[in-house]
């Protein structure tokens, strides 16, 4: 095997690095995986290192299998590395041998997500939390995981999370403590516990720590910029003796702080490992030079980062297009026209992708795609109007427009405590199968029919229904949604969804979107083009078309690549998101933009509508995103695609 011939100069330098700590800064599209695989092969072929003395840590089983399989192909023999894999699989393996040291039996059970939720629900019920404002198990599961991964203080993290809600943090702590106790009693760990107890094992038992320090002479970590505090601490302990640690990643692509990832683990590597060698992979094999110029310019304005510049090997191509459109509808029609034109030129729809910061940015586009009968798939989840929170708020409008809409009424009252499917259907039929909530009399009848635990919540939203007729709000569906959200649903989201902040942005975006419709009925008729609100939960999804246009959030698209990429709503307050900037500044938002740009291979369209309607009927002028304004004009071709 001729390593020098098969690798470029940058990759070869990293692969053949001498012993000691090494930081590999691998920019987008520069062959990060190839470099890691060849490093494994180099250690075996050139240094006769037994694979069992290597530890490769990644974030997905798929990535681990791919790298180990490719290493086997290179060295032409089995690559037996029993502990390599994800951080969680590694933690599980060492705990299977030593769980007694942290108070568990080695035959402990790993709770899957559903089992964990059920146990959390049981703990909450036993502590009588069902009568109070209290988060759903999936919300607790997510919060406990992020806080533990950051090695943060539970109380501080909870107070920050529920600062603006009615949730009693002391109640949440009580459930957490009982949950921990029950898991110990049942000899069970959840997914987060694997990391927590593995670290505890290494920190508190010198003999066990020394065994694994001796065992793993070489440690390689993929996507190190996405590690949290526990993962970084675990790696630090394991590498302390041999110090042969190589971490690979890209601080420019650190976009998961909301999951607990801390890119400073990557930035501070050289400080934590004195004498570390640093290697940069900057030769990009994915994109044209013109796209890479835009990517370099886009990220250059971020402070606190390793400076690097993507270099192209591909020949020159088309300039990225900065498309200035009138509004969201014009943006949607422009994208469809460009996509159809490219398709006629031989580019498959499946090789094109529309990327966006938030789900609600794709509303108008999904509408226009439906009108154009153009096949598309939302690779980042369900279509916008099929999301649970959007369907929930739309039920209010549906029951107001059609008092006989059984599905809307039952879905609405099932949001309240102690109301399940059987109860909701029983109430609907008791009320005669027609519930005209525009009258005070009917609102009172519904209240009397509800379980006692649900009545106070119902009283909060009664004024919303009555205002529909009294204030003639048929022409303003957004106002109805706004009032329902303010009176009830915003708190409901905090207690029921782990990503309530992003769902709230979706609802705010939809409220503004409703202003283009003259009546509530017109709005509901239009969204029926995109979704079947009466579909049963869990119904099988339609088969994906063979050649479908792709829509995705940028977060979900990381690691993917497409011949053509469109980026939506590059406007101040939308991308970057105002909420994100207020909380943490614009650095991660800029990294998110960089990730979007570097998904494109051949063509890149950066779209910035100029106006957007607001809930009050007014029009706001949108300023182009700072990310667009930071790119020198000569790097892009402008297109005023007004319709």
Coordinates of C-alpha atoms in Angstrom, one line a residue:
X1 CA 0.0 0.0 0.0
X2 CA 1.5 3.3 -1.1
X3 CA 0.1 5.8 1.5
X4 CA 1.9 8.8 -0.1
X5 CA 0.4 8.0 -3.5
X6 CA -3.2 7.5 -2.3
X7 CA -3.4 10.6 -0.1
X8 CA -2.9 14.2 -0.8
X9 CA -0.1 16.1 1.0
X10 CA -2.4 17.4 3.8
X11 CA -4.0 14.0 4.5
X12 CA -0.6 12.2 4.3
X13 CA 0.8 14.5 7.0
X14 CA -2.0 13.8 9.4
X15 CA -2.1 10.0 8.7
X16 CA 1.7 9.7 9.3
X17 CA 1.8 11.9 12.3
X18 CA 4.3 10.8 15.0
X19 CA 3.1 9.6 18.4
X20 CA 1.6 12.2 20.8
X21 CA -1.5 14.3 20.7
X22 CA -2.7 15.5 17.2
X23 CA -5.5 17.9 16.2
X24 CA -6.8 17.4 12.7
X25 CA -8.9 20.4 11.5
X26 CA -10.8 18.9 8.6
X27 CA -12.8 21.5 6.7
X28 CA -15.9 20.5 4.7
X29 CA -15.4 18.1 1.9
X30 CA -11.7 17.5 2.5
X31 CA -11.7 13.7 3.1
X32 CA -12.0 13.5 6.9
X33 CA -13.2 9.9 6.9
X34 CA -10.6 8.8 4.5
X35 CA -7.9 10.4 6.7
X36 CA -9.1 8.6 9.8
X37 CA -9.4 5.2 8.0
X38 CA -5.9 5.5 6.6
X39 CA -4.6 6.5 10.0
X40 CA -5.9 3.3 11.4
X41 CA -4.3 1.3 8.6
X42 CA -1.0 3.2 9.0
X43 CA -0.7 2.2 12.6
X44 CA -1.3 -1.4 11.8
X45 CA 0.8 -1.7 8.6
X46 CA 3.7 0.6 9.6
X47 CA 3.9 0.3 13.3
X48 CA 2.4 -3.2 13.9
X49 CA -0.1 -1.9 16.4
X50 CA -2.7 -4.5 17.3
X51 CA -6.2 -3.1 16.5
X52 CA -7.3 -4.2 20.0
X53 CA -5.0 -1.5 21.3
X54 CA -6.7 1.2 19.4
X55 CA -9.9 3.0 20.3
X56 CA -12.0 4.7 17.7
X57 CA -14.8 6.8 19.0
X58 CA -17.6 8.2 16.8
X59 CA -21.2 9.5 17.2
X60 CA -23.0 6.9 15.1
X61 CA -22.8 3.2 14.7
X62 CA -23.0 3.6 10.9
X63 CA -19.9 5.9 10.9
X64 CA -18.0 3.5 13.1
X65 CA -18.8 0.4 11.0
X66 CA -17.9 2.2 7.8
X67 CA -14.5 3.2 9.1
X68 CA -13.6 -0.1 10.6
X69 CA -14.8 -2.0 7.4
X70 CA -12.8 0.3 5.2
X71 CA -9.8 -0.2 7.5
X72 CA -10.2 -4.0 7.1
X73 CA -10.2 -3.6 3.3
X74 CA -7.0 -1.6 3.4
X75 CA -5.0 -3.9 5.7
X76 CA -6.6 -7.0 4.1
X77 CA -7.4 -8.8 7.4
X78 CA -9.9 -8.5 10.2
X79 CA -9.7 -5.3 12.1
X80 CA -10.7 -6.5 15.6
X81 CA -11.2 -3.6 17.9
X82 CA -13.8 -4.8 20.4
X83 CA -14.3 -1.4 22.2
X84 CA -14.4 0.9 19.2
X85 CA -17.7 2.4 18.2
X86 CA -19.9 5.2 19.6
X87 CA -19.2 6.8 22.9
X88 CA -22.3 5.0 24.3
X89 CA -21.3 1.6 23.0
X90 CA -17.9 2.0 24.5
X91 CA -19.4 3.0 27.9
X92 CA -21.7 0.0 27.8
X93 CA -18.8 -2.4 27.2
X94 CA -16.7 -1.2 30.1
X95 CA -19.7 -1.0 32.4
X96 CA -20.6 -4.7 31.6
X97 CA -17.3 -5.6 33.2
X98 CA -17.3 -3.2 36.1
X99 CA -20.8 -2.1 36.9
X100 CA -20.5 -3.3 40.5
X101 CA -18.1 -0.5 41.1
X102 CA -20.8 2.1 40.5
X103 CA -23.6 0.3 42.3
X104 CA -25.1 -1.8 39.5
X105 CA -25.0 -5.5 38.5
X106 CA -23.1 -6.3 35.3
X107 CA -26.4 -7.7 33.9
X108 CA -28.0 -4.2 34.1
X109 CA -30.8 -3.4 31.6
X110 CA -30.5 -0.5 29.2
X111 CA -33.8 1.3 29.1
X112 CA -34.8 2.3 25.6
X113 CA -36.5 5.6 25.0
X114 CA -40.0 4.3 25.6
X115 CA -39.1 2.4 28.7
X116 CA -37.4 5.5 30.1
X117 CA -40.5 7.6 29.4
X118 CA -42.8 5.1 31.1
X119 CA -40.6 5.0 34.2
X120 CA -40.5 8.8 34.3
X121 CA -44.3 8.9 34.0
X122 CA -44.7 6.4 36.8
X123 CA -42.5 8.5 39.0
X124 CA -44.5 11.6 38.2
X125 CA -47.8 9.8 38.9
X126 CA -46.5 8.4 42.2
X127 CA -45.6 11.9 43.3
X128 CA -49.0 13.2 42.3
X129 CA -47.7 15.5 39.5
X130 CA -50.5 14.7 37.2
X131 CA -52.7 17.5 38.7
X132 CA -50.2 20.2 38.2
X133 CA -48.4 22.0 35.3
X134 CA -45.7 19.4 34.7
X135 CA -43.5 18.5 31.7
X136 CA -44.1 15.4 29.7
X137 CA -41.6 12.5 30.1
X138 CA -40.0 13.2 26.7
X139 CA -39.3 16.8 27.8
X140 CA -37.7 15.6 31.1
X141 CA -35.7 13.0 29.2
X142 CA -34.2 15.6 26.9
X143 CA -33.5 18.2 29.6
X144 CA -31.9 15.6 32.0
X145 CA -29.7 14.4 29.1
X146 CA -28.4 17.8 28.0
X147 CA -27.7 18.9 31.6
X148 CA -25.9 15.7 32.5
X149 CA -23.9 15.8 29.3
X150 CA -22.7 19.3 30.1
X151 CA -21.9 18.1 33.6
X152 CA -24.0 21.0 34.8
X153 CA -26.0 21.7 37.9
X154 CA -29.5 20.2 37.6
X155 CA -31.3 22.9 39.6
X156 CA -29.6 25.7 37.7
X157 CA -30.4 24.1 34.3
X158 CA -34.0 23.5 35.2
X159 CA -34.5 27.1 36.5
X160 CA -33.1 28.4 33.2
X161 CA -35.3 26.1 31.1
X162 CA -38.6 26.8 32.9
X163 CA -37.9 30.4 33.8
X164 CA -40.9 31.7 31.9
X165 CA -43.4 28.9 32.6
X166 CA -45.6 27.7 35.5
X167 CA -43.5 24.5 36.0
X168 CA -42.3 24.1 39.6
X169 CA -38.6 23.2 39.4
X170 CA -38.7 21.6 42.8
X171 CA -41.3 19.1 41.5
X172 CA -39.1 18.3 38.6
X173 CA -36.1 17.7 40.9
X174 CA -38.3 15.4 43.1
X175 CA -39.2 13.3 40.0
X176 CA -35.6 13.2 38.9
X177 CA -34.5 11.9 42.3
X178 CA -37.2 9.2 42.4
X179 CA -36.3 8.2 38.8
X180 CA -32.7 7.8 39.7
X181 CA -33.7 5.7 42.7
X182 CA -36.0 3.5 40.7
X183 CA -33.4 2.8 38.1
X184 CA -31.0 1.6 40.7
X185 CA -33.6 -0.6 42.3
X186 CA -34.4 -2.2 38.9
X187 CA -30.7 -2.5 37.9
X188 CA -31.4 -0.4 34.9
X189 CA -29.7 2.5 33.1
X190 CA -31.0 4.9 30.5
X191 CA -29.0 6.0 27.5
X192 CA -27.5 9.0 29.3
X193 CA -26.6 7.0 32.4
X194 CA -24.1 5.0 30.3
X195 CA -21.9 8.0 29.9
X196 CA -22.5 9.3 33.4
X197 CA -21.6 6.0 35.1
X198 CA -18.7 5.2 32.7
X199 CA -17.1 8.5 33.6
X200 CA -17.8 7.9 37.3
X201 CA -16.1 4.5 37.0
X202 CA -13.0 5.9 35.4
X203 CA -12.8 8.8 37.8
X204 CA -13.3 6.9 41.1
X205 CA -11.4 3.6 40.4
X206 CA -7.7 4.1 39.7
X207 CA -7.1 0.4 39.0
X208 CA -9.8 0.2 36.4
X209 CA -8.7 3.5 34.8
X210 CA -5.1 2.3 34.6
X211 CA -6.2 -0.9 32.9
X212 CA -7.9 1.0 30.1
X213 CA -5.2 3.6 29.9
X214 CA -2.7 0.7 29.3
X215 CA -5.1 -1.1 26.9
X216 CA -5.7 1.8 24.5
X217 CA -2.3 2.9 23.2
X218 CA -3.9 5.0 20.5
X219 CA -7.2 6.9 20.6
X220 CA -8.9 8.4 17.6
X221 CA -12.0 10.6 18.0
X222 CA -14.3 11.7 15.1
X223 CA -16.3 14.9 15.0
X224 CA -14.6 16.1 18.2
X225 CA -16.3 19.5 17.9
X226 CA -19.6 17.8 18.8
X227 CA -18.4 16.3 22.1
X228 CA -20.0 17.4 25.3
X229 CA -18.3 17.8 28.7
X230 CA -18.6 14.1 29.7
X231 CA -17.2 12.8 26.5
X232 CA -14.3 15.2 26.5
X233 CA -13.5 14.3 30.1
X234 CA -13.6 10.6 29.4
X235 CA -11.2 10.9 26.4
X236 CA -8.9 13.0 28.5
X237 CA -8.7 10.3 31.2
X238 CA -8.1 7.5 28.8
X239 CA -5.3 9.3 26.9
X240 CA -3.4 10.5 30.0
X241 CA -0.7 7.8 29.9
X242 CA 0.2 7.2 26.3
X243 CA -1.0 10.6 25.1
X244 CA -1.4 9.1 21.6
X245 CA -4.7 10.8 20.9
X246 CA -5.9 12.1 17.5
X247 CA -9.1 14.1 17.3
X248 CA -10.7 15.1 14.0
X249 CA -13.3 17.7 13.4
X250 CA -14.2 21.1 12.1
X251 CA -15.1 24.0 14.4
X252 CA -16.7 25.7 11.4
X253 CA -19.4 23.0 11.5
X254 CA -20.2 23.0 15.2
X255 CA -24.0 23.6 15.1
X256 CA -25.3 21.5 18.0
X257 CA -24.9 23.5 21.1
X258 CA -28.6 23.1 21.9
X259 CA -27.9 19.3 22.3
X260 CA -25.1 20.1 24.8
X261 CA -22.1 20.0 22.3
X262 CA -19.3 22.3 23.2
X263 CA -17.0 23.3 20.4
X264 CA -14.5 24.7 22.8
X265 CA -13.4 21.1 23.5
X266 CA -12.0 21.4 20.0
X267 CA -10.7 24.9 20.2
X268 CA -9.0 24.3 23.5
X269 CA -7.4 21.0 22.5
X270 CA -3.9 22.4 22.2
X271 CA -4.2 24.0 25.6
X272 CA -5.4 20.7 27.2
X273 CA -2.7 18.7 25.4
X274 CA 0.6 20.6 25.5
X275 CA 2.8 19.9 22.5
X276 CA 0.0 18.8 20.3
X277 CA 0.6 18.9 16.6
X278 CA -2.0 20.5 14.4
X279 CA -2.9 19.5 10.9
X280 CA -5.3 21.2 8.5
X281 CA -7.2 19.6 5.7
X282 CA -8.3 22.4 3.4
X283 CA -8.3 20.8 -0.1
X284 CA -12.0 20.4 -1.0
X285 CA -13.1 17.7 -3.4
X286 CA -16.9 18.5 -3.3
X287 CA -17.6 22.1 -4.6
X288 CA -16.6 24.4 -7.4
X289 CA -14.1 27.2 -6.7
X290 CA -16.9 29.8 -6.8
X291 CA -18.9 28.1 -4.1
X292 CA -15.8 27.7 -1.9
X293 CA -15.0 31.4 -2.2
X294 CA -18.4 32.2 -0.8
X295 CA -18.0 29.7 2.0
X296 CA -14.6 31.1 3.0
X297 CA -16.0 34.7 2.9
X298 CA -19.1 33.6 4.9
X299 CA -17.2 32.1 7.8
X300 CA -14.3 34.6 8.0
X301 CA -16.3 37.0 10.2
X302 CA -16.5 34.6 13.1
X303 CA -14.3 35.2 16.1
X304 CA -12.8 32.3 18.2
X305 CA -12.0 29.8 15.4
X306 CA -9.2 28.0 13.7
X307 CA -8.5 30.0 10.6
X308 CA -8.5 27.9 7.4
X309 CA -9.5 28.3 3.8
X310 CA -11.1 25.8 1.5
X311 CA -9.1 25.2 -1.6
X312 CA -10.7 23.8 -4.7
X313 CA -9.5 21.0 -7.0
X314 CA -12.5 21.1 -9.3
X315 CA -12.6 23.3 -12.4
X316 CA -14.4 26.6 -12.4
X317 CA -18.2 26.5 -12.5
X318 CA -21.2 28.9 -12.2
X319 CA -21.2 31.8 -9.8
X320 CA -23.5 31.4 -6.8
X321 CA -26.7 33.3 -7.3
X322 CA -28.0 35.9 -4.9
X323 CA -31.7 36.0 -5.7
X324 CA -33.6 39.0 -4.4
X325 CA -37.3 38.2 -4.5
X326 CA -40.4 40.2 -3.6
X327 CA -41.8 37.9 -0.8
X328 CA -42.0 34.3 0.3
X329 CA -44.4 33.4 -2.5
X330 CA -42.2 34.8 -5.2
X331 CA -39.2 33.0 -3.6
X332 CA -41.1 29.7 -3.9
X333 CA -42.1 30.2 -7.5
X334 CA -38.5 31.3 -8.4
X335 CA -37.1 28.1 -6.8
X336 CA -39.6 25.9 -8.7
X337 CA -38.8 27.6 -12.0
X338 CA -35.1 27.2 -11.5
X339 CA -35.4 23.6 -10.4
X340 CA -37.6 22.7 -13.4
X341 CA -35.1 24.4 -15.8
X342 CA -32.2 22.5 -14.2
X343 CA -34.2 19.3 -14.5
X344 CA -34.7 19.9 -18.2
X345 CA -31.0 20.3 -18.5
X346 CA -30.5 16.8 -17.0
X347 CA -30.1 17.4 -13.2
X348 CA -32.3 15.0 -11.3
X349 CA -34.7 16.5 -8.7
X350 CA -33.2 14.2 -6.1
X351 CA -29.8 16.0 -6.6
X352 CA -31.4 19.3 -5.6
X353 CA -32.1 20.4 -2.1
X354 CA -33.7 23.4 -0.4
X355 CA -32.2 24.2 2.9
X356 CA -33.7 26.4 5.6
X357 CA -33.0 27.6 9.1
X358 CA -36.5 26.9 10.6
X359 CA -39.4 24.7 9.4
X360 CA -41.8 27.6 8.9
X361 CA -39.5 29.1 6.3
X362 CA -40.7 26.4 3.9
X363 CA -44.4 27.0 4.2
X364 CA -44.9 29.0 0.9
X365 CA -42.6 26.6 -1.0
X366 CA -44.6 23.6 0.1
X367 CA -47.8 25.3 -1.0
X368 CA -46.4 26.1 -4.4
X369 CA -44.9 22.6 -4.9
X370 CA -48.3 21.2 -4.2
X371 CA -49.9 23.6 -6.8
X372 CA -47.2 22.6 -9.3
X373 CA -47.8 18.9 -8.7
X374 CA -44.0 18.6 -8.2
X375 CA -42.9 15.6 -6.2
X376 CA -40.9 16.5 -3.1
X377 CA -39.8 14.9 0.2
X378 CA -39.1 16.6 3.5
X379 CA -35.9 14.9 4.6
X380 CA -35.8 16.7 7.9
X381 CA -39.1 15.3 9.2
X382 CA -42.8 15.6 8.4
X383 CA -44.2 18.3 6.1
X384 CA -44.9 21.7 7.8
X385 CA -48.6 21.5 8.2
X386 CA -48.5 17.8 9.3
X387 CA -46.4 18.6 12.4
X388 CA -48.2 18.0 15.7
X389 CA -48.0 21.6 17.0
X390 CA -49.3 23.0 13.7
X391 CA -52.2 20.6 13.6
X392 CA -53.0 21.4 17.2
X393 CA -53.4 25.1 16.6
X394 CA -55.3 24.6 13.3
X395 CA -58.0 22.5 15.1
X396 CA -59.2 25.7 16.8
X397 CA -59.9 27.3 13.4
X398 CA -61.4 24.1 12.0
X399 CA -64.0 23.7 14.8
X400 CA -64.9 27.4 14.5
X401 CA -65.5 27.1 10.8
X402 CA -67.2 23.7 11.0
X403 CA -69.0 22.9 14.3
X404 CA -69.5 19.3 13.1
X405 CA -65.8 18.5 12.7
X406 CA -65.4 15.6 15.1
X407 CA -61.7 15.1 14.5
X408 CA -60.9 18.8 15.2
X409 CA -63.0 18.9 18.4
X410 CA -61.6 15.6 19.8
X411 CA -58.0 16.6 19.0
X412 CA -58.5 20.0 20.7
X413 CA -59.9 18.7 24.0
X414 CA -57.4 15.8 24.2
X415 CA -54.8 18.5 24.8
X416 CA -56.3 19.0 28.3
X417 CA -55.6 16.9 31.4
X418 CA -57.5 13.6 31.9
X419 CA -59.1 13.7 28.4
X420 CA -58.3 10.7 26.2
X421 CA -59.7 9.4 22.9
X422 CA -62.7 7.7 24.5
X423 CA -63.6 10.7 26.7
X424 CA -63.3 13.2 23.9
X425 CA -65.5 11.2 21.6
X426 CA -68.1 10.6 24.3
X427 CA -68.2 14.4 25.0
X428 CA -68.6 15.2 21.3
X429 CA -71.5 12.8 20.9
X430 CA -73.1 13.9 24.2
X431 CA -73.1 17.5 22.7
X432 CA -75.1 16.2 19.7
X433 CA -72.2 15.9 17.2
X434 CA -72.2 19.6 16.5
X435 CA -70.2 22.0 18.8
X436 CA -70.7 25.7 17.9
X437 CA -68.1 27.3 20.1
X438 CA -69.0 30.8 19.0
X439 CA -71.8 30.8 21.6
X440 CA -71.3 31.2 25.3
X441 CA -74.0 28.5 25.9
X442 CA -72.0 25.8 24.1
X443 CA -68.7 26.8 25.7
X444 CA -70.4 26.3 29.1
X445 CA -71.7 22.9 28.0
X446 CA -68.3 21.8 27.0
X447 CA -66.8 23.0 30.3
X448 CA -69.4 21.0 32.3
X449 CA -68.8 17.9 30.2
X450 CA -65.0 18.0 30.8
X451 CA -63.3 16.2 33.7
X452 CA -62.7 18.5 36.7
X453 CA -58.9 18.6 36.0
X454 CA -59.5 20.0 32.5
X455 CA -62.0 22.8 33.3
X456 CA -59.6 25.5 34.4
X457 CA -57.6 25.0 31.2
X458 CA -60.8 25.2 29.1
X459 CA -61.8 28.5 30.8
X460 CA -58.5 30.0 29.5
X461 CA -59.5 29.5 25.9
X462 CA -63.2 30.2 26.0
X463 CA -62.7 33.9 25.2
X464 CA -60.8 33.0 22.1
X465 CA -63.8 31.2 20.6
X466 CA -66.3 33.9 21.6
X467 CA -64.1 36.6 20.1
X468 CA -64.4 34.9 16.7
X469 CA -67.9 36.1 16.2
X470 CA -68.0 39.1 18.6
X471 CA -65.0 40.8 17.0
X472 CA -65.6 39.4 13.5
X473 CA -62.2 37.6 13.4
X474 CA -63.1 35.3 10.5
X475 CA -60.9 37.5 8.3
X476 CA -58.0 37.2 10.7
X477 CA -57.2 33.5 11.4
X478 CA -53.8 34.5 12.7
X479 CA -55.3 36.5 15.5
X480 CA -57.3 33.5 16.7
X481 CA -54.1 31.3 16.7
X482 CA -52.2 34.1 18.4
X483 CA -54.7 34.4 21.2
X484 CA -55.0 30.6 21.6
X485 CA -51.2 30.3 21.8
X486 CA -51.0 33.1 24.4
X487 CA -53.8 31.8 26.5
X488 CA -52.9 28.1 26.5
X489 CA -50.8 26.5 23.9
X490 CA -47.5 28.2 24.5
X491 CA -47.4 26.8 28.1
X492 CA -48.6 23.4 26.7
X493 CA -45.6 23.3 24.3
X494 CA -43.1 24.0 27.1
X495 CA -44.5 21.1 29.1
X496 CA -45.0 18.7 26.1
X497 CA -42.2 19.2 23.6
X498 CA -38.4 19.2 24.2
X499 CA -37.9 21.7 21.4
X500 CA -40.7 24.1 22.3
X501 CA -38.7 27.1 21.4
X502 CA -38.4 26.1 17.7
X503 CA -42.1 25.0 17.6
X504 CA -43.0 28.4 18.9
X505 CA -41.1 30.0 16.0
X506 CA -43.1 27.8 13.6
X507 CA -46.4 29.0 15.0
X508 CA -45.2 32.7 14.9
X509 CA -44.2 32.2 11.3
X510 CA -47.6 30.6 10.4
X511 CA -49.5 33.5 12.1
X512 CA -47.7 35.9 9.8
X513 CA -48.4 33.6 6.9
X514 CA -52.2 33.7 7.4
X515 CA -52.3 37.4 6.5
X516 CA -52.3 36.5 2.8
X517 CA -55.8 34.9 3.2
X518 CA -59.0 36.8 3.3
X519 CA -60.9 34.3 5.5
X520 CA -60.3 31.5 7.9
X521 CA -62.0 29.1 5.5
X522 CA -59.7 30.1 2.7
X523 CA -56.6 29.5 4.8
X524 CA -57.9 26.0 5.9
X525 CA -58.8 25.1 2.3
X526 CA -55.3 26.1 1.1
X527 CA -53.4 24.0 3.7
X528 CA -55.5 21.0 2.8
X529 CA -53.5 21.0 -0.4
X530 CA -50.5 20.0 1.8
X531 CA -51.8 17.8 4.5
X532 CA -54.6 15.6 5.6
X533 CA -55.3 16.8 9.1
X534 CA -57.7 13.9 9.7
X535 CA -55.1 11.2 9.1
X536 CA -54.8 8.7 11.8
X537 CA -51.6 9.0 13.9
X538 CA -49.1 6.3 12.8
X539 CA -50.6 5.8 9.4
X540 CA -48.0 4.5 6.9
X541 CA -46.3 7.2 5.0
X542 CA -46.6 7.3 1.2
X543 CA -43.8 5.8 -0.7
X544 CA -41.1 8.3 -1.6
X545 CA -41.1 9.2 -5.3
X546 CA -38.1 7.9 -7.2
X547 CA -37.0 11.4 -8.3
X548 CA -38.2 13.9 -5.7
X549 CA -37.1 17.4 -4.8
X550 CA -35.5 17.6 -1.4
X551 CA -36.4 19.9 1.5
X552 CA -34.5 19.9 4.7
X553 CA -33.4 22.0 7.7
X554 CA -29.7 22.7 7.6
X555 CA -29.1 20.8 10.9
X556 CA -30.5 17.6 9.3
X557 CA -28.4 18.1 6.1
X558 CA -25.0 18.2 7.8
X559 CA -22.8 15.5 6.3
X560 CA -24.8 15.4 3.1
X561 CA -24.1 16.9 -0.3
X562 CA -26.2 17.9 -3.4
X563 CA -25.4 19.1 -6.9
X564 CA -27.8 22.1 -6.4
X565 CA -28.6 23.8 -3.2
X566 CA -31.2 26.6 -2.5
X567 CA -31.1 28.5 0.8
X568 CA -34.3 30.2 1.9
X569 CA -35.1 33.5 3.7
X570 CA -31.6 34.9 4.1
X571 CA -33.0 37.9 5.9
X572 CA -32.2 39.5 9.2
X573 CA -34.4 38.1 12.0
X574 CA -35.0 34.9 10.0
X575 CA -31.5 33.7 9.2
X576 CA -29.8 34.5 11.5
X577 CA -32.7 33.8 13.9
X578 CA -33.4 36.7 16.3
X579 CA -34.0 34.4 19.2
X580 CA -30.7 32.5 18.6
X581 CA -28.7 35.8 18.3
X582 CA -30.3 37.2 21.5
X583 CA -29.3 34.1 23.5
X584 CA -25.9 33.2 22.2
X585 CA -24.8 35.7 19.5
X586 CA -24.5 35.1 15.8
X587 CA -21.4 32.8 15.7
X588 CA -23.3 29.5 15.6
X589 CA -25.8 30.9 13.1
X590 CA -22.9 31.9 10.9
X591 CA -21.6 28.4 11.2
X592 CA -25.0 27.1 10.2
X593 CA -24.9 29.2 7.1
X594 CA -21.4 27.9 6.3
X595 CA -22.7 24.3 6.6
X596 CA -25.6 25.2 4.2
X597 CA -23.2 26.7 1.6
X598 CA -20.8 23.8 1.7
X599 CA -23.5 21.2 0.9
X600 CA -23.5 22.5 -2.7
X601 CA -21.4 20.8 -5.3
X602 CA -22.3 22.7 -8.6
X603 CA -24.9 25.3 -8.1
X604 CA -25.9 27.5 -5.1
X605 CA -28.8 29.9 -4.8
X606 CA -29.1 32.3 -1.9
X607 CA -32.6 33.7 -1.6
X608 CA -33.6 36.9 0.2
X609 CA -37.2 38.1 0.0
X610 CA -37.7 41.8 0.5
X611 CA -41.1 41.9 2.3
X612 CA -43.2 39.8 4.7
X613 CA -46.7 40.4 5.9
X614 CA -47.3 40.6 9.7
X615 CA -50.2 39.4 11.9
X616 CA -51.6 43.0 12.2
X617 CA -51.9 43.2 8.4
X618 CA -48.9 45.5 8.0
X619 CA -45.9 44.8 5.7
X620 CA -42.4 44.8 7.0
X621 CA -39.4 45.3 4.8
X622 CA -36.8 42.6 5.2
X623 CA -33.1 43.5 5.3
X624 CA -30.8 41.0 3.6
X625 CA -29.0 38.8 6.1
X626 CA -25.7 40.0 7.4
X627 CA -24.3 36.7 6.1
X628 CA -25.2 37.8 2.6
X629 CA -23.9 41.3 3.1
X630 CA -20.6 39.9 4.4
X631 CA -19.9 38.2 1.0
X632 CA -18.1 40.5 -1.5
X633 CA -20.5 41.3 -4.4
X634 CA -18.1 40.2 -7.1
X635 CA -18.3 36.6 -5.7
X636 CA -22.0 36.3 -6.6
X637 CA -24.3 36.8 -9.6
X638 CA -27.4 38.8 -8.7
X639 CA -30.8 37.8 -9.9
X640 CA -33.9 40.0 -9.3
X641 CA -36.4 37.3 -9.9
X642 CA -39.5 39.3 -9.2
X643 CA -42.9 37.8 -10.0

